[in-house]
mmCIF file of C-alpha atoms and ligand atoms in Angstrom:
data_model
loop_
_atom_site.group_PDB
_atom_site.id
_atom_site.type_symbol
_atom_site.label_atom_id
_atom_site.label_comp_id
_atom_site.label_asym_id
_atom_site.label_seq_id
_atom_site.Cartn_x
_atom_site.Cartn_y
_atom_site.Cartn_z
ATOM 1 C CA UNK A 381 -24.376 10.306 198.385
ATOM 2 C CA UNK A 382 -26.593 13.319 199.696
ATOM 3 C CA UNK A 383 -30.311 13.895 198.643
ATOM 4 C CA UNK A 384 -30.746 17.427 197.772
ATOM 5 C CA UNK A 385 -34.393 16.869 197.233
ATOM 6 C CA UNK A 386 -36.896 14.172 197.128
ATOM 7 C CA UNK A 387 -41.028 14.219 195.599
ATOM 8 C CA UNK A 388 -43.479 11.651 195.674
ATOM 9 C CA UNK A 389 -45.761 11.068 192.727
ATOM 10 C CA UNK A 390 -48.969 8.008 192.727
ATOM 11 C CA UNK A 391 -48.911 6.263 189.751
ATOM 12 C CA UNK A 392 -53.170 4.828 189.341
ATOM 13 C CA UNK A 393 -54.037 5.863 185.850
ATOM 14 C CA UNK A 394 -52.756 6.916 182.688
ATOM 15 C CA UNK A 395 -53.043 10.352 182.899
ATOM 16 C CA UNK A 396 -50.595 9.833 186.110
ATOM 17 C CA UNK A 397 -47.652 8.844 184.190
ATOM 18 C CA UNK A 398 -47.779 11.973 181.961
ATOM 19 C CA UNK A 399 -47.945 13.343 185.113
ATOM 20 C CA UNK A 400 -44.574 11.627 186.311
ATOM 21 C CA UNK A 401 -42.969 12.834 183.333
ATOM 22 C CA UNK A 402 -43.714 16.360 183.724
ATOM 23 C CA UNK A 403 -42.486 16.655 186.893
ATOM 24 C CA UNK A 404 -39.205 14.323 185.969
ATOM 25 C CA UNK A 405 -38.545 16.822 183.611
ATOM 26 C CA UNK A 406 -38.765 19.918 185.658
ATOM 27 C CA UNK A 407 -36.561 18.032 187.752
ATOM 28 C CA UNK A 408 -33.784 17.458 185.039
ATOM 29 C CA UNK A 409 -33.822 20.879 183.972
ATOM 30 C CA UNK A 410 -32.251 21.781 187.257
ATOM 31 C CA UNK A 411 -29.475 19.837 186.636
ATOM 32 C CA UNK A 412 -27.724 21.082 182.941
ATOM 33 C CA UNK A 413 -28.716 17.909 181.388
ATOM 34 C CA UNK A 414 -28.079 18.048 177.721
ATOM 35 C CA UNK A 415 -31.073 17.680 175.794
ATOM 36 C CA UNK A 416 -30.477 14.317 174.855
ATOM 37 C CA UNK A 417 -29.810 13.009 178.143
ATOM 38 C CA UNK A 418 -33.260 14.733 179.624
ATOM 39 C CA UNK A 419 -34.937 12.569 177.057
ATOM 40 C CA UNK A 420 -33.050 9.549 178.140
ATOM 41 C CA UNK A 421 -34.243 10.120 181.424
ATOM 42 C CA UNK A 422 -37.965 11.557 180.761
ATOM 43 C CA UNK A 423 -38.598 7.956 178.553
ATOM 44 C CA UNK A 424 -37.041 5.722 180.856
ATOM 45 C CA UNK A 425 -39.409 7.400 183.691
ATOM 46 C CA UNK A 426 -42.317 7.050 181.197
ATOM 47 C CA UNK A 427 -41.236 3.132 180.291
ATOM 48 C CA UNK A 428 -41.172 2.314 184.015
ATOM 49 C CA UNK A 429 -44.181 4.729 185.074
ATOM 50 C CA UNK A 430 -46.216 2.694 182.643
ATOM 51 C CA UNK A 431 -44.951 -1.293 184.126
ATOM 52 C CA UNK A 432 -45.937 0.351 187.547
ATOM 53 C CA UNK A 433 -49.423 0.431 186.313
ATOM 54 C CA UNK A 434 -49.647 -1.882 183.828
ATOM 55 C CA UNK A 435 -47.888 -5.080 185.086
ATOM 56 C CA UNK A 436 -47.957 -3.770 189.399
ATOM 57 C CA UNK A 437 -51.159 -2.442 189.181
ATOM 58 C CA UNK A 438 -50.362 1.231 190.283
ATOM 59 C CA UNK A 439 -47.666 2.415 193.034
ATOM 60 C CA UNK A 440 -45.521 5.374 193.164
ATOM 61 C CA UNK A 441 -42.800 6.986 191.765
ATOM 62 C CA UNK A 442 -40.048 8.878 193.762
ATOM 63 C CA UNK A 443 -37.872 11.687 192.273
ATOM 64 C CA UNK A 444 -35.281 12.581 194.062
ATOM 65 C CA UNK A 445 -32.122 14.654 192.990
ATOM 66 C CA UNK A 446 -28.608 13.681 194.602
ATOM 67 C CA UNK A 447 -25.217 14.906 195.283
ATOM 68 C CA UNK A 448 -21.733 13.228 195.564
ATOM 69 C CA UNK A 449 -19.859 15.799 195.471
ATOM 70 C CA UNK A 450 -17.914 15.651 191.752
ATOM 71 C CA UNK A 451 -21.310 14.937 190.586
ATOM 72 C CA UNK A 452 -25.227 15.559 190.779
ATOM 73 C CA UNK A 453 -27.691 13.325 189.364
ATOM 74 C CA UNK A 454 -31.566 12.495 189.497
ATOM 75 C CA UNK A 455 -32.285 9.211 190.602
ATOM 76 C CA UNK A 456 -36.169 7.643 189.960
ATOM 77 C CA UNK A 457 -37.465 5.106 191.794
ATOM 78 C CA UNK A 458 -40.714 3.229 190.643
ATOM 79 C CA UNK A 459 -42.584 0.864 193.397
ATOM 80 C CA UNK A 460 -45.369 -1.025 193.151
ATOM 81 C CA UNK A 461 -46.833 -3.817 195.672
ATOM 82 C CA UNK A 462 -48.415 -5.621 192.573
ATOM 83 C CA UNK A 463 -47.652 -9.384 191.531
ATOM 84 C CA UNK A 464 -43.772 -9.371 191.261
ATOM 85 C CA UNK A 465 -41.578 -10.609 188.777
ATOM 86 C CA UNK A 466 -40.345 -14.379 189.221
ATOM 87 C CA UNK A 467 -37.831 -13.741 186.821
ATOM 88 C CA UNK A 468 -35.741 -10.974 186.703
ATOM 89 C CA UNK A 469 -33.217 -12.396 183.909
ATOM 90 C CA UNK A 470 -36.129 -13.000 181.325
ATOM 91 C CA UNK A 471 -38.447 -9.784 182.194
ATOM 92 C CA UNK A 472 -35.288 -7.909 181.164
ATOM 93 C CA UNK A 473 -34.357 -9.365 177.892
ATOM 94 C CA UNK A 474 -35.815 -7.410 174.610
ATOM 95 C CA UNK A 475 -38.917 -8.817 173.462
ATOM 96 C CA UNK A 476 -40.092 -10.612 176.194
ATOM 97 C CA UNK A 477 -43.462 -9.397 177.442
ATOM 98 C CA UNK A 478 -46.050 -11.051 179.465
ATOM 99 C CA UNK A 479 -48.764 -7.891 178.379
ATOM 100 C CA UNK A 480 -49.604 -6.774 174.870
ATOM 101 C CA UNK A 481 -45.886 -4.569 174.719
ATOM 102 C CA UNK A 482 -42.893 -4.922 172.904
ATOM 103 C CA UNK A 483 -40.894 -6.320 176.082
ATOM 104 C CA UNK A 484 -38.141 -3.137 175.544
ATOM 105 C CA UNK A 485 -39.354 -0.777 178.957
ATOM 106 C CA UNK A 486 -36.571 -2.383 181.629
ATOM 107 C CA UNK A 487 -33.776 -3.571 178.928
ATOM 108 C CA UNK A 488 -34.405 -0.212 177.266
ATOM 109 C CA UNK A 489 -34.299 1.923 180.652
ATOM 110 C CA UNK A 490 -31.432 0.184 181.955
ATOM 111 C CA UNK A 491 -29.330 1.012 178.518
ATOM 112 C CA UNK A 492 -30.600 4.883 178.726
ATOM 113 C CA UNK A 493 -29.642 5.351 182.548
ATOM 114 C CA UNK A 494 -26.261 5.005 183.725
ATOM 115 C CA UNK A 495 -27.681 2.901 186.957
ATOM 116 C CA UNK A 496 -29.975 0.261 187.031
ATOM 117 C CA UNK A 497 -31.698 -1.924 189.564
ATOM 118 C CA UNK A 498 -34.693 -4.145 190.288
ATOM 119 C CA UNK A 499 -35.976 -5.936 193.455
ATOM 120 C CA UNK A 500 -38.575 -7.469 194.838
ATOM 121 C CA UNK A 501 -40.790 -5.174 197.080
ATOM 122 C CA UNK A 502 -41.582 -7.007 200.399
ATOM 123 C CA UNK A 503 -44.419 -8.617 200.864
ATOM 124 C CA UNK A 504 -44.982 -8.648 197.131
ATOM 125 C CA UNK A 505 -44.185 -6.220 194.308
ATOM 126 C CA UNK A 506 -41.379 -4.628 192.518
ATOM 127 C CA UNK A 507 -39.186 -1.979 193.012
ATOM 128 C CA UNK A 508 -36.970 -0.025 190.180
ATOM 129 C CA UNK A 509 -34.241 2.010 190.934
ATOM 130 C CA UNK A 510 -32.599 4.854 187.577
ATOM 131 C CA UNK A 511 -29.795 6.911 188.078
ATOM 132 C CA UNK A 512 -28.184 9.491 185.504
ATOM 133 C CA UNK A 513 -25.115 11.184 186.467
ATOM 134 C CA UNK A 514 -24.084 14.756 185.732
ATOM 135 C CA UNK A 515 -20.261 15.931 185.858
ATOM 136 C CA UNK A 516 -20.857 19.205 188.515
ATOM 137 C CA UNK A 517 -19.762 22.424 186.336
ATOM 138 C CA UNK B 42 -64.312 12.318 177.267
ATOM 139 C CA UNK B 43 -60.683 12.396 175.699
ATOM 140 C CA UNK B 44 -58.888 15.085 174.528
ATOM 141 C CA UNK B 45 -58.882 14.413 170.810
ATOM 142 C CA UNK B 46 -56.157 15.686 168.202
ATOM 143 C CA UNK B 47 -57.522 17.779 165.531
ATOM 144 C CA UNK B 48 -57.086 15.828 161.879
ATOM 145 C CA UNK B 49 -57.185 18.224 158.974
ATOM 146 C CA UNK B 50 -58.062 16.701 155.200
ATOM 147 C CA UNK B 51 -56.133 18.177 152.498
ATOM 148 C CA UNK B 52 -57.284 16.887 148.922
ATOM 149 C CA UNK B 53 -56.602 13.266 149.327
ATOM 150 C CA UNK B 54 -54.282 13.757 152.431
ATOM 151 C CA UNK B 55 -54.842 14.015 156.406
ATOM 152 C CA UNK B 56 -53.037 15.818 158.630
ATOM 153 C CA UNK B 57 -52.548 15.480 161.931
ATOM 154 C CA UNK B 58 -50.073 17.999 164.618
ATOM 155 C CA UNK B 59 -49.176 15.954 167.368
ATOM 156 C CA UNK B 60 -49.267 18.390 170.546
ATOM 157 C CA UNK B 61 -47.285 18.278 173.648
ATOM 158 C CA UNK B 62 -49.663 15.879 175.951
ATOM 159 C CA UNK B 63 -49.701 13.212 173.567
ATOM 160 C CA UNK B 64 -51.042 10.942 176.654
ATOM 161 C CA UNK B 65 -52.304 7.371 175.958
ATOM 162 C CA UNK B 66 -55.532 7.533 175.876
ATOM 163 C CA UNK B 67 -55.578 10.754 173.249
ATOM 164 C CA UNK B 68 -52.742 8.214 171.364
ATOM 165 C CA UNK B 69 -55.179 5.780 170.798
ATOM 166 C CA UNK B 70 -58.672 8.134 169.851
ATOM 167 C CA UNK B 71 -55.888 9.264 167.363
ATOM 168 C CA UNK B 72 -55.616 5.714 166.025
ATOM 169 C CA UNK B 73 -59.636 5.536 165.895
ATOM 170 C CA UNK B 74 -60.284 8.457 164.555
ATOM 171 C CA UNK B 75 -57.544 8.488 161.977
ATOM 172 C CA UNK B 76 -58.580 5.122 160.516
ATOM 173 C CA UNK B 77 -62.364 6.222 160.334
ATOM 174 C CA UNK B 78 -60.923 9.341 158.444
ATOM 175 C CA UNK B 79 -59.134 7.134 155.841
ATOM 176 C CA UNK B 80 -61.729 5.078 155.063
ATOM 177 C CA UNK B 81 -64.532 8.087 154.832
ATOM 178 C CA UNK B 82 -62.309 10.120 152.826
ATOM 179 C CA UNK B 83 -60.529 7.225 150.691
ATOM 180 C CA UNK B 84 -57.485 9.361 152.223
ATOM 181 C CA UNK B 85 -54.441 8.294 150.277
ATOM 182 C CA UNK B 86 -51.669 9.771 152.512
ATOM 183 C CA UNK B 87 -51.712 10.820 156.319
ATOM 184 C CA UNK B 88 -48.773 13.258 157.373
ATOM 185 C CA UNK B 89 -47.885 13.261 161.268
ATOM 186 C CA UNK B 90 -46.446 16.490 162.501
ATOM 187 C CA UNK B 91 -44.467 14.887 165.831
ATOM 188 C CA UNK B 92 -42.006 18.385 165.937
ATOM 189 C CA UNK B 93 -43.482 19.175 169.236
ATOM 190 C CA UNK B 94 -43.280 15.989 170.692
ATOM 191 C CA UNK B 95 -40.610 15.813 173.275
ATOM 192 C CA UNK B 96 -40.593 11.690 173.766
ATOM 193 C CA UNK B 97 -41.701 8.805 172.348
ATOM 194 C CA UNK B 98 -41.872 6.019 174.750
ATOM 195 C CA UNK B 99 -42.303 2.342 173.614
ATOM 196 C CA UNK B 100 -46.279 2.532 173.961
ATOM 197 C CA UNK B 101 -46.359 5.695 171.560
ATOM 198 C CA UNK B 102 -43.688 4.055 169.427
ATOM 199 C CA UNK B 103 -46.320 0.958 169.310
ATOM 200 C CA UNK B 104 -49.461 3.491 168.598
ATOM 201 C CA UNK B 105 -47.241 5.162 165.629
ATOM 202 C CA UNK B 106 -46.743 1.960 164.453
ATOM 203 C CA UNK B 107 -50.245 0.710 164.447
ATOM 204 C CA UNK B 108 -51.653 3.712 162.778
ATOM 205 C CA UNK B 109 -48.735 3.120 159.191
ATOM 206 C CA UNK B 110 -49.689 -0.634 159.529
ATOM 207 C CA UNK B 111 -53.257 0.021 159.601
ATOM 208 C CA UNK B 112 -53.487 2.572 157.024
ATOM 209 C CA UNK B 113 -51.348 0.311 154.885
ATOM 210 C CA UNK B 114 -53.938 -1.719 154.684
ATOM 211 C CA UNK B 115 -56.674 0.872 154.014
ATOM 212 C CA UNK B 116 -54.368 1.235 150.900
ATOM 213 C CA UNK B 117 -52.633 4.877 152.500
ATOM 214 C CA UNK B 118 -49.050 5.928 153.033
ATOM 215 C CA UNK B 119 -47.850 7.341 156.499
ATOM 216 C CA UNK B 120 -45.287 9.607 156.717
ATOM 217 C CA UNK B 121 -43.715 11.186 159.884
ATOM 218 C CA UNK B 122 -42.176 14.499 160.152
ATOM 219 C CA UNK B 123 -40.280 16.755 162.438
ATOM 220 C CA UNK B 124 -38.626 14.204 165.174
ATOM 221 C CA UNK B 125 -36.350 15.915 166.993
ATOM 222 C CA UNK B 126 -33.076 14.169 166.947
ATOM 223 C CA UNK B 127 -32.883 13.307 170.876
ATOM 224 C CA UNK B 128 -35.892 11.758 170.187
ATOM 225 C CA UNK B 129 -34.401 9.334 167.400
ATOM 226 C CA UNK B 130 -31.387 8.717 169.408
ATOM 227 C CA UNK B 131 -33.511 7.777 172.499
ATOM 228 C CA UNK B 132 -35.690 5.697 170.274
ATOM 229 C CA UNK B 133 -33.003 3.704 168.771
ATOM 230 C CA UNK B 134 -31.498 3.434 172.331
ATOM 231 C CA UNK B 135 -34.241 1.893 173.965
ATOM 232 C CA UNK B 136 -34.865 -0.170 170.792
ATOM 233 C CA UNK B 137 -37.905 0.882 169.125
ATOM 234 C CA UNK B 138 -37.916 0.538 165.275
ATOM 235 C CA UNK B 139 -41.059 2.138 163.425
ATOM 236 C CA UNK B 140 -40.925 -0.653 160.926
ATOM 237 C CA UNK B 141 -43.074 0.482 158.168
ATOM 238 C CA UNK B 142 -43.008 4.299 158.883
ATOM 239 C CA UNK B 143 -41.894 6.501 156.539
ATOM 240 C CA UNK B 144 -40.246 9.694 157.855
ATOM 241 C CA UNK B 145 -38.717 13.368 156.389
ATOM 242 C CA UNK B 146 -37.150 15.878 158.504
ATOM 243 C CA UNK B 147 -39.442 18.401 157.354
ATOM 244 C CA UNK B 148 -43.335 19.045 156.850
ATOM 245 C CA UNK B 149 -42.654 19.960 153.192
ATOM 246 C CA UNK B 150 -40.227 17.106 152.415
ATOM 247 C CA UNK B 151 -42.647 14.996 154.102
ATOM 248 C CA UNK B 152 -45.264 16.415 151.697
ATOM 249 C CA UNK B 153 -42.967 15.415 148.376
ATOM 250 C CA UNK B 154 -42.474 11.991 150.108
ATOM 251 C CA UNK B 155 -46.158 11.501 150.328
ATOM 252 C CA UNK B 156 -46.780 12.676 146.968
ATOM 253 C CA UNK B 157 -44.249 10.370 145.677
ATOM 254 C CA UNK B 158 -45.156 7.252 147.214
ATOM 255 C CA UNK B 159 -49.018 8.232 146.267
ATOM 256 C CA UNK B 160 -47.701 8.760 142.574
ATOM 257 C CA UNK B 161 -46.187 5.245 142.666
ATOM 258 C CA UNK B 162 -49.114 3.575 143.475
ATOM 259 C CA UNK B 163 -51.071 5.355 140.580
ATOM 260 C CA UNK B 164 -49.133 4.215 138.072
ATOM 261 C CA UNK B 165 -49.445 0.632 139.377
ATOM 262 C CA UNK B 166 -52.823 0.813 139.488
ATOM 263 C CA UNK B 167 -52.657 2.062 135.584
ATOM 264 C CA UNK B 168 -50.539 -0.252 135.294
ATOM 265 C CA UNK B 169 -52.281 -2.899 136.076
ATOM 266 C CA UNK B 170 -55.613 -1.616 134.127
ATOM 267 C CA UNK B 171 -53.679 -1.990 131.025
ATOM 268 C CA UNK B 172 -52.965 -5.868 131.672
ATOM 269 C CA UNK B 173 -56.791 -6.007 132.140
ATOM 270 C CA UNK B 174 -57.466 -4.549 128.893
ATOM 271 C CA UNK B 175 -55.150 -6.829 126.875
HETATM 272 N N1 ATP C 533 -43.761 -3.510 187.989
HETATM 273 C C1 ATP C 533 -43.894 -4.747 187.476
HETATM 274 N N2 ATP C 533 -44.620 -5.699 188.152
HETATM 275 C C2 ATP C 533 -44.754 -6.948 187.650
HETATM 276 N N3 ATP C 533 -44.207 -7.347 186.477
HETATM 277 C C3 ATP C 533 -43.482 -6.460 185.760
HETATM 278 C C4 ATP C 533 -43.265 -5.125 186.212
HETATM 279 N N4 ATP C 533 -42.493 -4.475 185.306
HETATM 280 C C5 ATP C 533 -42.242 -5.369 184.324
HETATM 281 N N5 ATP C 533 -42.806 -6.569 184.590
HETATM 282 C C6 ATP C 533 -42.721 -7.795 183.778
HETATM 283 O O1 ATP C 533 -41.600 -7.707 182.932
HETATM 284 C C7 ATP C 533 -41.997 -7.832 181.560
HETATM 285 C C8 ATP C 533 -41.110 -6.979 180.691
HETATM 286 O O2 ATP C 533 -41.307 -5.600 180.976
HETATM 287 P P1 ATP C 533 -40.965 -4.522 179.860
HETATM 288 O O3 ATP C 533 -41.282 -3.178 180.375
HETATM 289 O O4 ATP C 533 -39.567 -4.764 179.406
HETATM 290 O O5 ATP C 533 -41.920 -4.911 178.648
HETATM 291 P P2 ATP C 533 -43.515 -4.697 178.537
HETATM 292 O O6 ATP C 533 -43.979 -3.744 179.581
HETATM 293 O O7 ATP C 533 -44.148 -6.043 178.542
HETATM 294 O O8 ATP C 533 -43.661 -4.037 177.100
HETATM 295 P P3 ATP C 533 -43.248 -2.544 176.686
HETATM 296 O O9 ATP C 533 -42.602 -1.912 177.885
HETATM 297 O O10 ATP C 533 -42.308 -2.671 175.550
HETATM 298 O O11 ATP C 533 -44.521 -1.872 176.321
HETATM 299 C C9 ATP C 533 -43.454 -7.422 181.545
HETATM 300 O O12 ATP C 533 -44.162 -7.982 180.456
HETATM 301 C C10 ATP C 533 -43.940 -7.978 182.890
HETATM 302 O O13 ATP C 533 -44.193 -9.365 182.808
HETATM 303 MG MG1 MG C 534 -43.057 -1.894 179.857
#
C-alpha cells in the first residue's frame, strides 16, 4: 500500500472537529466516492474526532489517501495520549458509554468503514485506525 | 459568543433552517434558544429544515433528539424535514434512532404533518372540556 498523500489536523476543541470533517471531505471528493459512502466516511471521522476530545482529551487526526494499485482509499487515523481504554471488547459494543453519549461512535464507525482498528497509544492513549476502499475507475 | 441559528415564529409555529456548520456548540444554543421560544410563544409546533445538512453524527442525532423530547413536554410537536437520504442510511448504519421525531420529506408535507398532529391535540383538549362540563 502507497500513500499518495498524508495531512495532519489537532483535535483541542469543538470547533476542531468540524474542522476535521471539512477537510475529510475535501479529501473524499478526490476519490469518486458515491455520496453515500462520503457520508459514511465524513460521520465516522466526526464520531471518532469527537472520542479524541471527549474521552482522550484532544490529539490529532491524520488523513491520508492510499493506493494499492486495483484500489484507492482514504484512511483516518485518530490519536490521542489521553487515559486509554482498558477494554476494548466493551467500549465497542452499542450502548456502552462511560460519558453522557449513546455508546454508538466506535461500533458505529467500524460498521460504516470497511477497516477498523484500535490500539493502545504508548505510553498511554488510544489510537484509531478507518479505511474505505474505492474500486480504481 | 456562538454563532446562533436564526428561529422564525409563524402563527403558533417556529421555524428553524439548519445551515451547513451545524457545530456543537451552535447545536446546543439551538436547544436553548428553541425551548425559551416555545415557552414565550406557547409555540405549538417547531419545523426543522435539516436539507442542507450534510451529516448527522451521534452527538447531533442526541441534540435532535433532546430538542422533540423537550418540546414534548412543553406540550409542542417536532417535525423534521428535508434529510437527505445518505444521511438516513448513515444514521441507521451507525445506529442512531430519533425516537420521538417526527419527519416528512418535504417543508410543506412537514407543514400538513404539523398541522395535523396540532389538530389532534385540539380536539383532545375539547374533548376533554366536554367531560368537565358533564
Ligand atoms: N479516545 C478515547 N480515549 C479513551 N476512551 C475512549 C476513547 N474513545 C472511546 N473511549 C471509550 O469508549 C466508550 C465508547 O465510545 P463510543 O464512541 O462508542 O461512545 P461514546 O463516545 O461514549 O458515546 P457517543 O459516541 O455515542 O456519543 C466511551 O464512552 C469511552 O469510555
Ligand atoms: Mg463517541
Amino acid at each position: 500500500m502507497v500513500v499518495k498523500s498524508q495531512e495532519s489536523r489537532a483535535i483541542k476543541n469543538e470547533d476542531d472537529i468540524a474542522v476535521v470533517r471539512s477537510s475529510v471531505k475535501r479529501v473524499v471528493a478526490l476519490l469518486n466516492f458515491s455520496l453515500v459512502n462520503q457520508t459514511k466516511i465524513i460521520t465516522a471521522a466526526s464520531e471518532l474526532a469527537r472520542n479524541v476530545l471527549e474521552h482522550g482529551g484532544g490529539g490529532e487526526a491524520r488523513i491520508e489517501l492510499v493506493d494499492e494499485g486495483d484500489r484507492v482509499g482514504v484512511r483516518l487515523s485518530f490519536e490521542d495520549l489521553g487515559k486509554g481504554i482498558p477494554d476494548f471488547d466493551k467500549a465497542m459494543e452499542d450502548g456502552y458509554t462511560t460519558g453522557k453519549g449513546m455508546g454508538l461512535g466506535l461500533g458505529g464507525a467500524k460498521r460504516l468503514m470497511d477497516e477498523f482498528s484500535i490500539t493502545s497509544n504508548s505510553p498511554s492513549g488510544t489510537k484509531v485506525s478507518i479505511t474505505k476502499w474505492q474500486e480504481r475507475i | 459568543m456562538v454563532e446562533r441559528i436564526p428561529i422564525l415564529k409563524i402563527g403558533e409555529t417556529l421555524l428553524v433552517t439548519i445551515q451547513v456548520d451545524f457545530h456543537d456548540r451552535v447545536a446546543l444554543a439551538l436547544q436553548e434558544d428553541l425551548t425559551d421560544k416555545i415557552v414565550t410563544h406557547s409555540s405549538k409546533g417547531v419545523l426543522i429544515d435539516i436539507s442542507s445538512l450534510e451529516m448527522v453524527d451521534s452527538f447531533m442525532g442526541r441534540v435532535l433528539g433532546n430538542i422533540a423530547k423537550t418540546s414534548r413536554l412543553l406540550d409542542c410537536h417536532t417535525v423534521l424535514v428535508g434529510m437527505q437520504p445518505a444521511i438516513a442510511i448513515t444514521m441507521t448504519e451507525l445506529g442512531i434512532s430519533l425516537q420521538g421525531i417526527s419527519t416528512a420529506l418535504t417543508a410543506e408535507d412537514g407543514m400538513e404533518l404539523l398541522k395535523a398532529l396540532m389538530s389532534k391535540k385540539q380536539k383532545r383538549v375539547s374533548h376533554g372540556r366536554q367531560i368537565a362540563r358533564k
